[in-house]
Short mmCIF file of C-alpha atoms in Angstrom, two decimals:
data_model
loop_
_atom_site.label_atom_id
_atom_site.label_comp_id
_atom_site.label_asym_id
_atom_site.label_seq_id
_atom_site.Cartn_x
_atom_site.Cartn_y
_atom_site.Cartn_z
CA UNK E 1 -2.52 8.18 -10.77
CA UNK E 2 -2.85 11.99 -11.18
CA UNK E 3 -2.30 14.12 -8.08
CA UNK E 4 -1.98 17.82 -7.58
CA UNK E 5 1.77 17.52 -7.15
CA UNK E 6 3.49 19.04 -10.15
CA UNK E 7 7.26 18.80 -9.63
CA UNK E 8 9.54 16.06 -10.94
CA UNK E 9 13.22 15.09 -11.28
CA UNK E 10 15.11 12.42 -13.12
CA UNK E 11 16.81 9.47 -11.40
CA UNK E 12 20.25 9.07 -12.96
CA UNK E 13 22.22 6.98 -10.46
CA UNK E 14 22.62 3.51 -12.08
CA UNK E 15 24.42 0.69 -10.42
CA UNK E 16 25.76 -2.42 -12.16
CA UNK E 17 26.43 -6.03 -11.15
CA UNK E 18 22.97 -6.82 -9.83
CA UNK E 19 19.94 -8.78 -10.93
CA UNK E 20 16.59 -8.62 -12.68
CA UNK E 21 13.62 -9.25 -10.41
CA UNK E 22 10.27 -10.61 -11.64
CA UNK E 23 6.99 -9.80 -10.01
CA UNK E 24 4.30 -11.95 -11.63
CA UNK E 25 0.68 -10.85 -12.16
CA UNK E 26 -2.27 -13.16 -12.65
CA UNK E 27 -5.91 -12.51 -13.36
CA UNK E 28 -9.10 -13.20 -11.54
CA UNK E 29 -12.47 -13.71 -13.24
CA UNK E 30 -13.45 -10.46 -14.89
CA UNK E 31 -16.92 -11.45 -16.17
CA UNK E 32 -18.37 -8.37 -14.49
CA UNK E 33 -16.46 -5.10 -14.47
CA UNK E 34 -17.09 -3.56 -11.06
CA UNK E 35 -18.19 0.07 -10.82
CA UNK E 36 -15.19 0.77 -8.47
CA UNK E 37 -12.89 0.86 -11.45
CA UNK E 38 -9.97 3.24 -11.39
CA UNK E 39 -10.95 6.65 -12.84
CA UNK E 40 -8.14 9.13 -13.09
CA UNK E 41 -10.34 11.95 -11.79
CA UNK E 42 -10.77 9.96 -8.61
CA UNK E 43 -8.21 8.21 -6.53
CA UNK E 44 -7.45 4.69 -7.72
CA UNK E 45 -10.17 2.46 -6.14
CA UNK E 46 -7.19 1.05 -5.56
CA UNK E 47 -6.24 -9.40 0.70
CA UNK E 48 -3.90 -11.09 0.21
CA UNK E 49 -3.96 -14.49 -1.51
CA UNK E 50 -0.50 -14.17 -3.04
CA UNK E 51 1.92 -17.05 -3.17
CA UNK E 52 5.61 -16.51 -3.67
CA UNK E 53 6.70 -18.99 -6.32
CA UNK E 54 10.42 -18.37 -6.20
CA UNK E 55 12.96 -15.89 -4.90
CA UNK E 56 12.51 -12.62 -6.67
CA UNK E 57 9.06 -13.42 -8.03
CA UNK E 58 5.69 -12.55 -6.48
CA UNK E 59 2.18 -12.91 -7.76
CA UNK E 60 0.34 -9.63 -8.41
CA UNK E 61 -3.45 -9.80 -8.64
CA UNK E 62 -5.43 -8.13 -11.39
CA UNK E 63 -8.92 -7.50 -10.07
CA UNK E 64 -11.30 -7.37 -13.05
CA UNK E 65 -9.03 -5.21 -15.21
CA UNK E 66 -9.37 -2.33 -12.77
CA UNK E 67 -6.76 -2.93 -10.02
CA UNK E 68 -3.20 -4.26 -10.36
CA UNK E 69 -1.72 -4.81 -7.00
CA UNK E 70 0.95 -6.96 -5.31
CA UNK E 71 2.68 -7.73 -2.14
CA UNK E 72 5.47 -5.79 -0.44
CA UNK E 73 6.68 -6.04 3.18
CA UNK E 74 7.76 -3.46 5.64
CA UNK E 75 9.61 -3.90 8.88
CA UNK E 76 11.43 -6.65 10.84
CA UNK E 77 9.78 -9.11 11.15
CA UNK E 78 8.03 -8.29 7.86
CA UNK E 79 4.51 -6.93 7.76
CA UNK E 80 2.73 -7.62 4.44
CA UNK E 81 0.76 -5.16 2.36
CA UNK E 82 -0.90 -5.17 -1.04
CA UNK E 83 -0.06 -2.04 -3.00
CA UNK E 84 -0.96 -0.56 -6.38
CA UNK E 85 2.19 -0.28 -8.55
CA UNK E 86 1.55 3.17 -9.92
CA UNK E 87 3.71 4.95 -12.54
CA UNK E 88 1.59 8.10 -12.09
CA UNK E 89 2.79 8.94 -8.57
CA UNK E 90 6.01 8.70 -6.57
CA UNK E 91 5.09 8.11 -2.90
CA UNK E 92 4.71 4.88 -0.98
CA UNK E 93 2.02 4.86 1.63
CA UNK E 94 0.06 2.30 3.61
CA UNK E 95 -2.50 2.43 6.36
CA UNK E 96 -0.93 3.14 9.77
CA UNK E 97 -2.01 1.56 13.03
CA UNK E 98 -3.57 4.87 14.17
CA UNK E 99 -5.75 5.25 11.07
CA UNK E 100 -9.34 5.97 11.76
CA UNK E 101 -12.35 4.08 10.33
CA UNK E 102 -11.65 5.53 6.88
CA UNK E 103 -9.03 2.77 6.41
CA UNK E 104 -11.63 0.04 6.74
CA UNK E 105 -10.14 -3.41 7.32
CA UNK E 106 -6.95 -2.90 5.42
CA UNK E 107 -3.62 -4.16 6.70
CA UNK E 108 -2.07 -1.53 8.99
CA UNK E 109 1.60 -0.92 9.65
CA UNK E 110 2.50 -1.17 13.35
CA UNK E 111 5.82 0.47 14.12
CA UNK E 112 5.89 -1.04 17.63
CA UNK E 113 6.29 -4.52 16.10
CA UNK E 114 9.37 -3.61 13.95
CA UNK E 115 12.89 -3.65 15.29
CA UNK E 116 14.13 -1.64 12.28
CA UNK E 117 11.59 1.18 12.49
CA UNK E 118 12.88 4.71 12.53
CA UNK E 119 10.63 7.62 13.51
CA UNK E 120 10.48 10.67 11.21
CA UNK E 121 7.11 12.30 11.81
CA UNK E 122 7.07 14.69 8.83
CA UNK E 123 3.50 15.49 7.88
CA UNK E 124 2.27 13.70 4.71
CA UNK E 125 -0.62 15.39 2.89
CA UNK E 126 -1.52 14.41 -0.67
CA UNK E 127 -4.49 15.50 -2.74
CA UNK E 128 -6.24 13.17 -5.17
CA UNK E 129 -9.06 14.10 -7.49
CA UNK E 130 -11.51 12.69 -4.96
CA UNK E 131 -10.07 14.35 -1.91
CA UNK E 132 -7.12 14.52 0.52
CA UNK E 133 -5.18 11.73 2.27
CA UNK E 134 -3.00 12.52 5.27
CA UNK E 135 -0.62 10.92 7.73
CA UNK E 136 3.09 11.15 8.56
CA UNK E 137 6.40 9.82 7.30
CA UNK E 138 8.29 6.83 8.81
CA UNK E 139 11.36 4.87 7.84
CA UNK E 140 11.78 1.10 7.78
CA UNK E 141 13.22 -1.73 5.68
CA UNK E 142 11.17 -2.85 2.69
CA UNK E 143 11.15 -5.96 0.52
CA UNK E 144 9.60 -6.29 -2.91
CA UNK E 145 10.16 -9.13 -5.32
CA UNK E 146 12.76 -10.63 -2.97
CA UNK E 147 14.85 -7.42 -2.95
CA UNK E 148 15.63 -6.00 0.49
CA UNK E 149 15.65 -2.20 0.44
CA UNK E 150 17.10 -0.58 3.52
CA UNK E 151 15.86 2.56 5.20
CA UNK E 152 12.87 3.31 2.91
CA UNK E 153 10.86 6.40 3.82
CA UNK E 154 7.09 5.91 3.45
CA UNK E 155 3.90 7.37 4.78
CA UNK E 156 1.66 5.94 7.49
CA UNK E 157 -1.81 7.16 6.56
CA UNK E 158 -4.04 8.19 9.43
CA UNK E 159 -6.95 9.66 7.44
CA UNK E 160 -8.07 8.31 4.12
CA UNK E 161 -11.52 9.83 4.05
CA UNK E 162 -10.68 11.64 0.81
CA UNK E 163 -10.64 8.29 -1.01
CA UNK E 164 -14.05 7.35 0.24
CA UNK E 165 -15.45 3.79 -0.26
CA UNK E 166 -13.09 3.30 -3.24
CA UNK E 167 -10.35 2.69 -0.70
CA UNK E 168 -12.24 1.56 2.32
CA UNK E 169 -13.80 -1.34 0.36
CA UNK E 170 -11.04 -1.68 -2.22
CA UNK E 171 -8.51 -4.49 -2.79
CA UNK E 172 -5.33 -2.65 -1.90
CA UNK E 173 -3.66 -1.47 1.25
CA UNK E 174 -1.63 1.36 -0.17
CA UNK E 175 0.10 2.76 -3.26
CA UNK E 176 3.75 2.40 -4.38
CA UNK E 177 4.67 5.16 -6.79
CA UNK E 178 7.00 4.43 -9.69
CA UNK E 179 7.31 7.90 -11.10
CA UNK E 180 10.27 10.27 -10.53
CA UNK E 181 11.36 11.33 -7.06
CA UNK E 182 10.56 15.02 -7.04
CA UNK E 183 6.89 14.20 -7.69
CA UNK E 184 6.98 12.92 -4.10
CA UNK E 185 5.01 15.07 -1.65
CA UNK E 186 8.04 15.63 0.56
CA UNK E 187 10.67 14.99 -2.14
CA UNK E 188 11.80 11.74 -0.53
CA UNK E 189 13.70 9.00 -2.42
CA UNK E 190 11.33 6.60 -4.14
CA UNK E 191 11.38 2.82 -3.66
CA UNK E 192 12.83 2.30 -7.18
CA UNK E 193 15.40 4.99 -6.68
CA UNK E 194 16.65 3.30 -3.49
CA UNK E 195 16.54 -0.05 -5.20
CA UNK E 196 18.88 1.21 -7.92
CA UNK E 197 21.21 3.15 -5.64
CA UNK E 198 21.59 0.18 -3.26
CA UNK E 199 22.76 -1.95 -6.19
CA UNK E 200 19.86 -4.33 -6.24
CA UNK E 201 19.20 -4.10 -9.99
CA UNK E 202 21.68 -3.71 -12.80
CA UNK E 203 19.62 -1.50 -15.10
CA UNK E 204 17.67 1.60 -14.32
CA UNK E 205 14.45 0.40 -15.87
CA UNK E 206 11.33 -1.65 -15.08
CA UNK E 207 8.71 -3.09 -17.30
CA UNK E 208 5.08 -4.18 -17.20
CA UNK E 209 3.20 -7.05 -18.80
CA UNK E 210 -0.50 -6.87 -17.91
CA UNK E 211 -2.55 -9.96 -18.44
CA UNK E 212 -5.73 -9.52 -20.46
CA UNK E 213 -7.63 -12.67 -19.56
CA UNK E 214 -7.78 -15.10 -16.67
CA UNK E 215 -5.28 -17.47 -18.35
CA UNK E 216 -2.56 -14.85 -18.41
CA UNK E 217 -0.16 -14.15 -15.59
CA UNK E 218 1.14 -10.58 -15.57
CA UNK E 219 4.57 -9.41 -14.50
CA UNK E 220 6.35 -6.35 -13.18
CA UNK E 221 10.00 -6.82 -13.95
CA UNK E 222 12.53 -4.73 -12.05
CA UNK E 223 15.82 -4.08 -13.85
CA UNK E 224 15.01 -5.21 -17.41
CA UNK E 225 12.47 -6.60 -19.88
CA UNK E 226 11.10 -10.14 -20.37
CA UNK E 227 11.17 -11.37 -24.01
CA UNK E 228 8.67 -14.07 -23.14
CA UNK E 229 5.96 -11.43 -23.03
CA UNK E 230 6.47 -9.35 -26.15
CA UNK E 231 7.34 -9.79 -29.81
CA UNK E 232 9.49 -7.68 -32.11
CA UNK E 233 11.62 -4.76 -31.01
CA UNK E 234 10.89 -1.89 -28.67
CA UNK E 235 10.03 1.51 -30.12
CA UNK E 236 11.07 4.22 -27.75
CA UNK E 237 9.55 7.67 -27.17
CA UNK E 238 11.60 10.23 -25.21
CA UNK E 239 10.05 11.91 -22.26
CA UNK E 240 8.80 15.38 -23.17
CA UNK E 241 9.42 16.89 -19.75
CA UNK E 242 10.58 16.03 -16.28
CA UNK E 243 7.08 15.48 -14.96
CA UNK E 244 5.19 12.16 -14.91
CA UNK E 245 6.14 9.51 -17.50
CA UNK E 246 5.08 12.16 -19.98
CA UNK E 247 5.57 11.90 -23.70
CA UNK E 248 4.38 13.77 -26.80
CA UNK E 249 1.38 12.29 -28.57
CA UNK E 250 1.57 13.27 -32.25
CA UNK E 251 -2.15 12.58 -32.69
CA UNK E 252 -5.01 10.21 -32.18
CA UNK E 253 -7.11 9.02 -35.09
CA UNK E 254 -10.64 7.52 -35.05
CA UNK E 255 -12.16 6.60 -38.44
CA UNK E 256 -10.07 9.27 -40.16
CA UNK E 257 -10.84 12.01 -37.70
CA UNK E 258 -7.76 13.45 -35.98
CA UNK E 259 -7.76 14.47 -32.33
CA UNK E 260 -5.17 16.02 -29.99
CA UNK E 261 -2.42 16.89 -32.40
CA UNK E 262 0.91 17.54 -30.59
CA UNK E 263 -0.66 16.81 -27.17
CA UNK E 264 0.92 15.72 -23.98
CA UNK E 265 0.26 12.21 -22.76
CA UNK E 266 1.31 10.19 -19.69
CA UNK E 267 1.71 6.45 -19.48
CA UNK E 268 0.10 5.49 -16.17
CA UNK E 269 -0.24 1.98 -14.78
CA UNK E 270 -2.43 3.39 -11.98
CA UNK E 271 -5.22 4.42 -14.33
CA UNK E 272 -7.33 1.56 -15.65
CA UNK E 273 -8.81 3.39 -18.69
CA UNK E 274 -7.71 5.76 -21.40
CA UNK E 275 -8.54 9.41 -20.77
CA UNK E 276 -8.60 12.54 -22.87
CA UNK E 277 -10.11 16.03 -22.82
CA UNK E 278 -13.86 15.70 -22.40
CA UNK E 279 -14.78 17.46 -25.64
CA UNK E 280 -12.74 14.97 -27.65
CA UNK E 281 -13.91 11.87 -25.73
CA UNK E 282 -17.54 12.94 -26.15
CA UNK E 283 -17.06 13.26 -29.90
CA UNK E 284 -15.20 9.88 -30.05
CA UNK E 285 -18.02 8.19 -28.11
CA UNK E 286 -20.56 9.50 -30.63
CA UNK E 287 -18.51 8.13 -33.54
CA UNK E 288 -18.41 4.75 -31.85
CA UNK E 289 -22.12 4.77 -31.00
CA UNK E 290 -21.51 4.73 -27.22
CA UNK E 291 -24.01 6.29 -24.79
CA UNK E 292 -23.09 8.10 -21.58
CA UNK E 293 -24.14 6.51 -18.28
CA UNK E 294 -26.02 9.44 -16.78
CA UNK E 295 -23.47 12.14 -16.12
CA UNK E 296 -20.72 9.87 -14.96
CA UNK E 297 -18.37 10.46 -17.92
CA UNK E 298 -18.48 6.73 -18.63
CA UNK E 299 -19.90 5.28 -21.84
CA UNK E 300 -21.57 1.99 -22.68
CA UNK E 301 -22.06 0.41 -26.10
CA UNK E 302 -22.91 -2.86 -27.85
CA UNK E 303 -20.03 -5.29 -27.54
CA UNK E 304 -20.67 -6.49 -31.08
CA UNK E 305 -20.74 -3.03 -32.65
CA UNK E 306 -18.79 -2.64 -35.86
CA UNK E 307 -16.56 -0.02 -34.26
CA UNK E 308 -13.33 1.40 -35.72
CA UNK E 309 -9.86 1.06 -34.25
CA UNK E 310 -8.32 3.76 -32.06
CA UNK E 311 -4.97 4.80 -33.49
CA UNK E 312 -2.38 6.56 -31.30
CA UNK E 313 0.63 8.08 -33.10
CA UNK E 314 3.61 8.30 -30.79
CA UNK E 315 7.08 9.06 -32.03
CA UNK E 316 5.88 8.64 -35.62
CA UNK E 317 4.76 5.11 -34.95
CA UNK E 318 1.11 4.11 -34.89
CA UNK E 319 -0.23 1.98 -32.05
CA UNK E 320 -3.59 0.42 -32.72
CA UNK E 321 -6.31 -0.57 -30.26
CA UNK E 322 -9.04 -2.65 -31.77
CA UNK E 323 -12.53 -2.85 -30.26
CA UNK E 324 -11.59 -6.06 -28.43
CA UNK E 325 -8.82 -4.03 -26.77
CA UNK E 326 -10.85 -0.98 -25.74
CA UNK E 327 -14.27 -2.48 -24.99
CA UNK E 328 -14.70 -3.99 -21.53
CA UNK E 329 -17.60 -6.37 -20.79
CA UNK E 330 -20.03 -4.88 -18.25
CA UNK E 331 -23.00 -7.12 -18.01
CA UNK E 332 -24.94 -7.30 -21.30
CA UNK E 333 -23.08 -4.28 -22.74
CA UNK E 334 -19.49 -3.11 -22.91
CA UNK E 335 -17.80 -0.23 -21.19
CA UNK E 336 -15.88 2.08 -23.51
CA UNK E 337 -12.34 2.02 -22.12
CA UNK E 338 -12.01 5.81 -22.30
CA UNK E 339 -13.38 8.62 -20.22
CA UNK E 340 -13.23 12.36 -20.39
CA UNK E 341 -10.79 14.08 -18.00
CA UNK E 342 -9.97 17.79 -18.08
CA UNK E 343 -6.70 18.49 -16.34
CA UNK E 344 -5.99 22.24 -16.10
CA UNK E 345 -2.61 23.89 -16.83
CA UNK E 346 0.24 23.60 -16.08
CA UNK E 347 -0.17 19.78 -16.03
CA UNK E 348 -2.87 19.70 -18.64
CA UNK E 349 -4.48 19.34 -20.97
CA UNK E 350 -3.21 15.83 -21.50
CA UNK E 351 -4.19 12.31 -22.41
CA UNK E 352 -3.59 9.28 -20.19
CA UNK E 353 -2.52 5.92 -21.64
CA UNK E 354 -3.67 3.68 -18.86
CA UNK E 355 -4.02 -0.10 -18.49
CA UNK E 356 -6.24 -0.41 -21.58
CA UNK E 357 -3.22 0.64 -23.62
CA UNK E 358 -0.62 -1.19 -21.51
CA UNK E 359 -2.44 -4.52 -21.80
CA UNK E 360 -1.93 -4.35 -25.61
CA UNK E 361 1.62 -3.05 -25.45
CA UNK E 362 4.32 -4.35 -23.19
CA UNK E 363 5.81 -1.20 -21.67
CA UNK E 364 9.33 -0.49 -20.38
CA UNK E 365 9.99 2.60 -18.25
CA UNK E 366 13.60 3.53 -18.89
CA UNK E 367 14.73 5.87 -16.08
CA UNK E 368 18.41 5.87 -17.20
CA UNK E 369 17.63 7.17 -20.67
CA UNK E 370 14.50 9.19 -19.86
CA UNK E 371 12.29 7.29 -22.32
CA UNK E 372 9.42 4.79 -22.44
CA UNK E 373 9.36 1.92 -24.85
CA UNK E 374 6.52 -0.16 -26.30
CA UNK E 375 6.36 -3.61 -27.93
CA UNK E 376 3.31 -5.67 -28.79
CA UNK E 377 2.45 -7.92 -25.84
CA UNK E 378 2.15 -11.64 -26.35
CA UNK E 379 -0.94 -13.05 -24.59
CA UNK E 380 -2.05 -16.55 -24.12
CA UNK E 381 -5.43 -17.70 -25.35
CA UNK E 382 -8.24 -16.66 -23.11
CA UNK E 383 -10.22 -19.47 -21.61
CA UNK E 384 -14.01 -19.38 -22.38
#
């Protein structure tokens, strides 16, 4: 998820002799793609029906290809929350018990009910594309995927009006950022940083498999990769700067036309679609025969159109998205899985490889070696 925060650092403290933790994801019926999908120029429209199947493994719901979220707990005894696992931000926040009506009916953290709560009180103010979110920092124990992280700093949100109905009526209680620590609003250690430094995983990496149909279960794996969900070897692309999970995109090709040569791109699990500069996306949509929905920046087209592949060249390797990868059923038509997004300097212009890309390519985020790796995901057969 893109925020206005621009700073970043690299986590380098790796601890051995620990374990890999699996966090499973499964899909719900996505016959109708809801209009509250995650657009990167808005906050992620990002309750619980999760069942823990084994120690270290939790189910993470995928709501109609637009929201990937799963359970964490805070406090002693544990209080449960559903959070977006977001590689485009670095803060953890949930609704606090003093949040106003802007938090809707989301689960709220109550510090008075936790014996391990530690007050901090530092102001927390973050700006998303749709508006601000504010609250204050607190400290408590956290558990995710069966891993117990001590003394995790997080934010209790007291005002979420900036997210509007996307949050108030959304499927998630908060966001858990998986980007680098200095992207954090107050430069606090991230959940993954603490997980590594407390020796809870053996490798400084985590990986995503995102299910693409209701028969698939997805997985967030902490500390490694799962060969059950990909084929072949990983191809790695080094990070181009210490910002988001930012890499260099050599170019994008659509039916022989080249776009965005030597552009910046970020790999973002918190953005459901692909994004690119508006002038390019508008031209791509015309090539595909897609029509804009009013002035929303979203495009619809015939699901059976004879459309070309989208080719992304990263690190001299070409990654192909076919129409079945980038067209999302939306009633009688299909939503083009790409929107225009103009991000000003110094962060932009850039492209975002969101969940549309990550569903096709199993992705490993390698903190230790400052790189991101891709391998073709292996999906089960979708049920009719």
